[in-house]
Amino acid sequence: MELKIFKNIDEASLFAAEKVAAVVKKRPDAVLGLATGSSPIKMYAYLIDWYKRGLLDFSRVRSINLDEYIGLDGDHAQSYRYFMDEYLFKHINIDPQNTFLPNGVAPDLEDECNRYDMLWDTLGGTDIQVLGIGPNGHIGFNEPGQILRVGTHIEHLTANTMNANSRFFESVDEVPSRAITMGMGEIMRSKEVIVLAFGKVKAPVISAFANDDVTTAIPVTLIKLHPNATLIVDEEAASEL
Ligand code: F6R
């Protein structure tokens, strides 16, 4: 795994956006594995800018997101579908029919997980997977624990994650306690992985990259085993390395 440390979020996001753009330029119908949260916002802004300047074309691109809260439909301002529309999809020429997220209000959630696994396979997997990291080391919503799941599944969010994500809600009581998330298998089978982590709050979890260990207690450490992964951090996130 390659580690790239940048002076600030802007420079790091530019590097990350260049990685995604390179994939789209090489394969116009690329499958992008996308994430929500604060970490990729600036990266998406670069991609939007390049599209608007005629440098990137998303007309044939497909995208599949990591996760969605259970109980929030796409119109809910805190749903990940809403986030993706707001921060990326509605600003570029991607076909909305080619943008996929789990359905957090599906009548049968187990069926929805199976459907999502099959969808990932039908798309042929992801050419690049974008990841942020929870302060507890989660990726997607694969939370720390004794085991990690391979396929798409329902995850009960930890108190740590609910607290971290409560900044987007009126209060922690409004944060859904469950989510549908891609499993570690899909993340690890992406052809390329980029992991973004910025700010002091991520420094303790990034310190886990100072050694050679992997552990299910810090799910992002499994990315050390991926053959084509880059960890992209700013100086603050790298300050405990
Ligand atoms: C989002 C996701 C999460 C976030 C992580 C970091 O789709 O899967 O794993 O990437 O919680 O969130 P931020 O970037 O807000 O710190």
Short mmCIF file of C-alpha atoms and ligand atoms in Angstrom, two decimals:
data_model
loop_
_atom_site.label_atom_id
_atom_site.label_comp_id
_atom_site.label_asym_id
_atom_site.label_seq_id
_atom_site.Cartn_x
_atom_site.Cartn_y
_atom_site.Cartn_z
CA MET A 1 0.00 0.00 0.00
CA GLU A 2 1.26 3.43 -0.89
CA LEU A 3 1.04 6.28 1.62
CA LYS A 4 0.72 9.83 0.31
CA ILE A 5 0.88 12.73 2.76
CA PHE A 6 -0.21 16.18 1.59
CA LYS A 7 0.05 19.60 3.20
CA ASN A 8 -3.71 20.13 3.21
CA ILE A 9 -7.08 18.69 2.17
CA ASP A 10 -7.06 20.62 -1.07
CA GLU A 11 -3.82 19.12 -2.37
CA ALA A 12 -4.82 15.66 -1.17
CA SER A 13 -8.23 15.92 -2.83
CA LEU A 14 -6.65 17.04 -6.10
CA PHE A 15 -4.43 13.94 -6.07
CA ALA A 16 -7.43 11.71 -5.30
CA ALA A 17 -9.52 13.31 -8.05
CA GLU A 18 -6.67 12.76 -10.52
CA LYS A 19 -6.74 9.05 -9.66
CA VAL A 20 -10.49 8.82 -10.35
CA ALA A 21 -10.18 10.92 -13.52
CA ALA A 22 -7.40 8.66 -14.81
CA VAL A 23 -9.71 5.65 -14.45
CA VAL A 24 -12.55 7.39 -16.32
CA LYS A 25 -10.22 8.54 -19.11
CA LYS A 26 -8.81 5.05 -19.53
CA ARG A 27 -12.24 3.37 -19.43
CA PRO A 28 -15.16 5.66 -20.36
CA ASP A 29 -17.67 3.12 -18.99
CA ALA A 30 -15.72 2.62 -15.76
CA VAL A 31 -17.44 1.43 -12.60
CA LEU A 32 -16.69 3.84 -9.74
CA GLY A 33 -17.12 2.67 -6.15
CA LEU A 34 -18.12 5.81 -4.28
CA ALA A 35 -18.34 6.98 -0.67
CA THR A 36 -20.23 9.72 1.13
CA GLY A 37 -19.11 11.70 4.20
CA SER A 38 -16.94 14.78 4.48
CA SER A 39 -13.72 13.20 3.18
CA PRO A 40 -14.52 12.96 -0.57
CA ILE A 41 -16.42 16.28 -0.89
CA LYS A 42 -13.47 18.30 -2.19
CA MET A 43 -12.46 15.44 -4.51
CA TYR A 44 -15.98 15.46 -5.99
CA ALA A 45 -15.70 19.24 -6.43
CA TYR A 46 -12.60 18.75 -8.60
CA LEU A 47 -14.37 16.11 -10.72
CA ILE A 48 -17.35 18.47 -11.19
CA ASP A 49 -15.02 21.28 -12.19
CA TRP A 50 -13.23 19.14 -14.76
CA TYR A 51 -16.56 17.97 -16.19
CA LYS A 52 -17.76 21.59 -16.48
CA ARG A 53 -14.57 22.53 -18.26
CA GLY A 54 -15.05 19.70 -20.77
CA LEU A 55 -12.12 17.68 -19.48
CA LEU A 56 -14.11 14.69 -18.20
CA ASP A 57 -17.11 12.82 -19.57
CA PHE A 58 -19.29 10.70 -17.28
CA SER A 59 -21.98 9.81 -19.86
CA ARG A 60 -21.06 6.12 -19.85
CA VAL A 61 -19.74 5.85 -16.30
CA ARG A 62 -21.49 3.60 -13.78
CA SER A 63 -21.27 4.13 -10.01
CA ILE A 64 -22.04 1.96 -7.03
CA ASN A 65 -21.92 3.35 -3.50
CA LEU A 66 -20.73 1.66 -0.36
CA ASP A 67 -23.70 2.08 1.90
CA GLU A 68 -27.02 3.60 2.92
CA TYR A 69 -28.80 4.17 6.21
CA ILE A 70 -31.73 1.85 6.90
CA GLY A 71 -34.99 3.77 7.22
CA LEU A 72 -34.03 6.82 5.15
CA ASP A 73 -35.34 7.10 1.62
CA GLY A 74 -33.57 9.02 -1.11
CA ASP A 75 -35.51 12.22 -0.42
CA HIS A 76 -34.26 12.43 3.15
CA ALA A 77 -31.57 15.11 3.39
CA GLN A 78 -29.29 12.80 5.39
CA SER A 79 -29.67 9.80 3.12
CA TYR A 80 -26.60 8.86 1.15
CA ARG A 81 -28.61 8.94 -2.10
CA TYR A 82 -29.42 12.59 -1.38
CA PHE A 83 -25.78 13.30 -0.53
CA MET A 84 -24.53 11.79 -3.79
CA ASP A 85 -27.08 13.72 -5.86
CA GLU A 86 -26.15 16.98 -4.11
CA TYR A 87 -22.37 16.63 -4.08
CA LEU A 88 -21.78 14.91 -7.41
CA PHE A 89 -24.45 13.37 -9.62
CA LYS A 90 -26.61 16.40 -10.37
CA HIS A 91 -23.56 18.43 -11.40
CA ILE A 92 -22.14 15.99 -13.96
CA ASN A 93 -23.48 14.13 -16.99
CA ILE A 94 -23.70 10.71 -15.36
CA ASP A 95 -26.95 8.91 -16.28
CA PRO A 96 -28.96 8.72 -13.01
CA GLN A 97 -30.00 5.20 -14.09
CA ASN A 98 -26.36 4.22 -13.82
CA THR A 99 -25.93 5.38 -10.21
CA PHE A 100 -26.54 2.72 -7.60
CA LEU A 101 -26.94 2.80 -3.82
CA PRO A 102 -28.57 0.28 -1.50
CA ASN A 103 -32.26 0.96 -0.90
CA GLY A 104 -32.52 1.75 2.82
CA VAL A 105 -36.31 1.43 2.77
CA ALA A 106 -36.53 -1.86 0.83
CA PRO A 107 -39.40 -4.00 2.16
CA ASP A 108 -37.08 -6.99 2.55
CA LEU A 109 -33.64 -5.85 3.63
CA GLU A 110 -31.98 -9.28 3.30
CA ASP A 111 -33.22 -9.47 -0.30
CA GLU A 112 -31.85 -5.99 -0.85
CA CYS A 113 -28.40 -7.11 0.36
CA ASN A 114 -28.47 -10.06 -2.04
CA ARG A 115 -29.65 -7.83 -4.88
CA TYR A 116 -26.75 -5.45 -4.20
CA ASP A 117 -24.18 -8.25 -4.25
CA MET A 118 -25.58 -9.45 -7.57
CA LEU A 119 -25.58 -5.91 -8.92
CA TRP A 120 -21.90 -5.49 -8.01
CA ASP A 121 -21.14 -8.74 -9.86
CA THR A 122 -23.26 -7.76 -12.86
CA LEU A 123 -21.38 -4.48 -13.15
CA GLY A 124 -18.17 -6.53 -13.14
CA GLY A 125 -16.93 -5.05 -9.89
CA THR A 126 -15.40 -1.63 -9.36
CA ASP A 127 -12.45 -0.17 -11.24
CA ILE A 128 -11.69 2.13 -8.32
CA GLN A 129 -13.15 2.18 -4.82
CA VAL A 130 -13.14 5.46 -2.86
CA LEU A 131 -13.11 5.07 0.92
CA GLY A 132 -13.24 7.36 3.92
CA ILE A 133 -12.41 6.05 7.40
CA GLY A 134 -14.54 6.27 10.51
CA PRO A 135 -12.66 7.44 13.61
CA ASN A 136 -13.01 3.82 14.81
CA GLY A 137 -11.46 2.47 11.62
CA HIS A 138 -14.64 1.42 9.83
CA ILE A 139 -14.79 1.44 6.04
CA GLY A 140 -18.17 1.51 4.40
CA PHE A 141 -20.12 0.63 7.51
CA ASN A 142 -17.98 -2.41 8.27
CA GLU A 143 -17.64 -1.79 11.97
CA PRO A 144 -14.80 -3.10 14.20
CA GLY A 145 -15.46 -6.50 15.71
CA GLN A 146 -14.27 -10.08 15.97
CA ILE A 147 -15.30 -10.82 12.43
CA LEU A 148 -15.82 -8.84 9.26
CA ARG A 149 -18.40 -9.84 6.65
CA VAL A 150 -17.52 -10.55 3.03
CA GLY A 151 -20.73 -9.58 1.24
CA THR A 152 -23.33 -6.83 1.49
CA HIS A 153 -25.09 -7.01 4.83
CA ILE A 154 -26.99 -5.14 7.53
CA GLU A 155 -24.69 -3.56 10.09
CA HIS A 156 -25.67 -2.29 13.54
CA LEU A 157 -23.78 0.95 13.95
CA THR A 158 -21.56 1.39 16.98
CA ALA A 159 -22.11 4.24 19.45
CA ASN A 160 -18.81 5.70 18.21
CA THR A 161 -20.08 5.86 14.61
CA MET A 162 -23.49 7.20 15.61
CA ASN A 163 -21.82 9.94 17.63
CA ALA A 164 -19.38 10.78 14.83
CA ASN A 165 -22.23 10.98 12.29
CA SER A 166 -24.57 12.91 14.56
CA ARG A 167 -22.91 16.11 13.32
CA PHE A 168 -25.06 15.78 10.20
CA PHE A 169 -28.32 15.37 12.20
CA GLU A 170 -30.22 17.53 14.71
CA SER A 171 -29.24 15.11 17.48
CA VAL A 172 -27.72 11.67 17.97
CA ASP A 173 -31.22 10.26 18.55
CA GLU A 174 -32.01 10.90 14.89
CA VAL A 175 -29.05 8.92 13.55
CA PRO A 176 -30.28 5.58 12.18
CA SER A 177 -28.84 2.69 14.16
CA ARG A 178 -28.53 0.36 11.17
CA ALA A 179 -27.19 0.56 7.64
CA ILE A 180 -26.76 -1.61 4.59
CA THR A 181 -23.11 -1.80 3.61
CA MET A 182 -20.98 -3.51 1.03
CA GLY A 183 -18.81 -6.11 2.69
CA MET A 184 -15.05 -6.33 2.87
CA GLY A 185 -15.04 -8.78 -0.06
CA GLU A 186 -16.33 -6.23 -2.54
CA ILE A 187 -14.00 -3.55 -1.22
CA MET A 188 -10.98 -5.84 -1.42
CA ARG A 189 -11.87 -7.05 -4.93
CA SER A 190 -11.93 -3.54 -6.39
CA LYS A 191 -9.15 -3.17 -8.97
CA GLU A 192 -7.88 -0.09 -7.16
CA VAL A 193 -8.61 1.45 -3.76
CA ILE A 194 -8.04 4.99 -2.54
CA VAL A 195 -8.55 5.82 1.12
CA LEU A 196 -9.00 9.43 2.22
CA ALA A 197 -8.48 10.66 5.79
CA PHE A 198 -8.13 14.25 6.86
CA GLY A 199 -7.78 16.19 10.08
CA LYS A 200 -6.56 15.57 13.63
CA VAL A 201 -9.62 13.45 14.41
CA LYS A 202 -8.26 10.76 12.05
CA ALA A 203 -4.69 10.82 13.44
CA PRO A 204 -5.21 8.01 16.00
CA VAL A 205 -6.70 5.62 13.43
CA ILE A 206 -4.03 6.49 10.85
CA SER A 207 -1.36 5.61 13.45
CA ALA A 208 -2.44 1.97 12.88
CA PHE A 209 -0.57 2.23 9.56
CA ALA A 210 2.72 2.76 11.38
CA ASN A 211 3.08 -1.02 11.80
CA ASP A 212 2.54 -4.06 9.62
CA ASP A 213 -0.48 -5.50 11.43
CA VAL A 214 -3.98 -6.06 10.17
CA THR A 215 -6.87 -6.51 12.57
CA THR A 216 -10.65 -6.76 12.37
CA ALA A 217 -10.65 -4.35 15.34
CA ILE A 218 -9.59 -1.65 12.84
CA PRO A 219 -11.20 -2.71 9.54
CA VAL A 220 -9.29 -0.23 7.38
CA THR A 221 -6.04 -2.05 8.21
CA LEU A 222 -7.14 -4.84 5.86
CA ILE A 223 -6.48 -2.43 3.01
CA LYS A 224 -2.78 -3.08 3.69
CA LEU A 225 -3.39 -6.42 1.93
CA HIS A 226 -4.80 -4.86 -1.24
CA PRO A 227 -2.35 -4.98 -4.18
CA ASN A 228 -3.25 -1.53 -5.56
CA ALA A 229 -4.23 0.75 -2.69
CA THR A 230 -3.24 4.31 -1.80
CA LEU A 231 -3.80 5.96 1.56
CA ILE A 232 -4.19 9.70 0.98
CA VAL A 233 -3.90 11.88 4.10
CA ASP A 234 -3.16 15.44 5.10
CA GLU A 235 -0.42 16.38 7.56
CA GLU A 236 -2.87 16.52 10.48
CA ALA A 237 -4.11 12.96 9.89
CA ALA A 238 -0.48 11.81 9.53
CA SER A 239 0.66 13.55 12.71
CA GLU A 240 0.75 10.36 14.82
CA LEU A 241 2.51 8.19 12.27
C1 F6R B 1 -19.52 6.77 3.79
C2 F6R B 1 -18.86 5.68 4.51
C3 F6R B 1 -18.12 5.92 5.78
C4 F6R B 1 -17.31 7.21 5.80
C5 F6R B 1 -16.58 7.35 7.13
C6 F6R B 1 -15.80 8.64 7.20
O1 F6R B 1 -20.18 6.30 2.64
O2 F6R B 1 -18.94 4.58 4.08
O3 F6R B 1 -17.26 4.83 6.00
O4 F6R B 1 -16.40 7.20 4.74
O5 F6R B 1 -17.48 7.30 8.18
O6 F6R B 1 -16.67 9.72 7.17
P1 F6R B 1 -16.11 11.22 7.02
O7 F6R B 1 -15.52 11.30 5.66
O8 F6R B 1 -17.35 12.07 7.13
O9 F6R B 1 -15.13 11.43 8.10
#
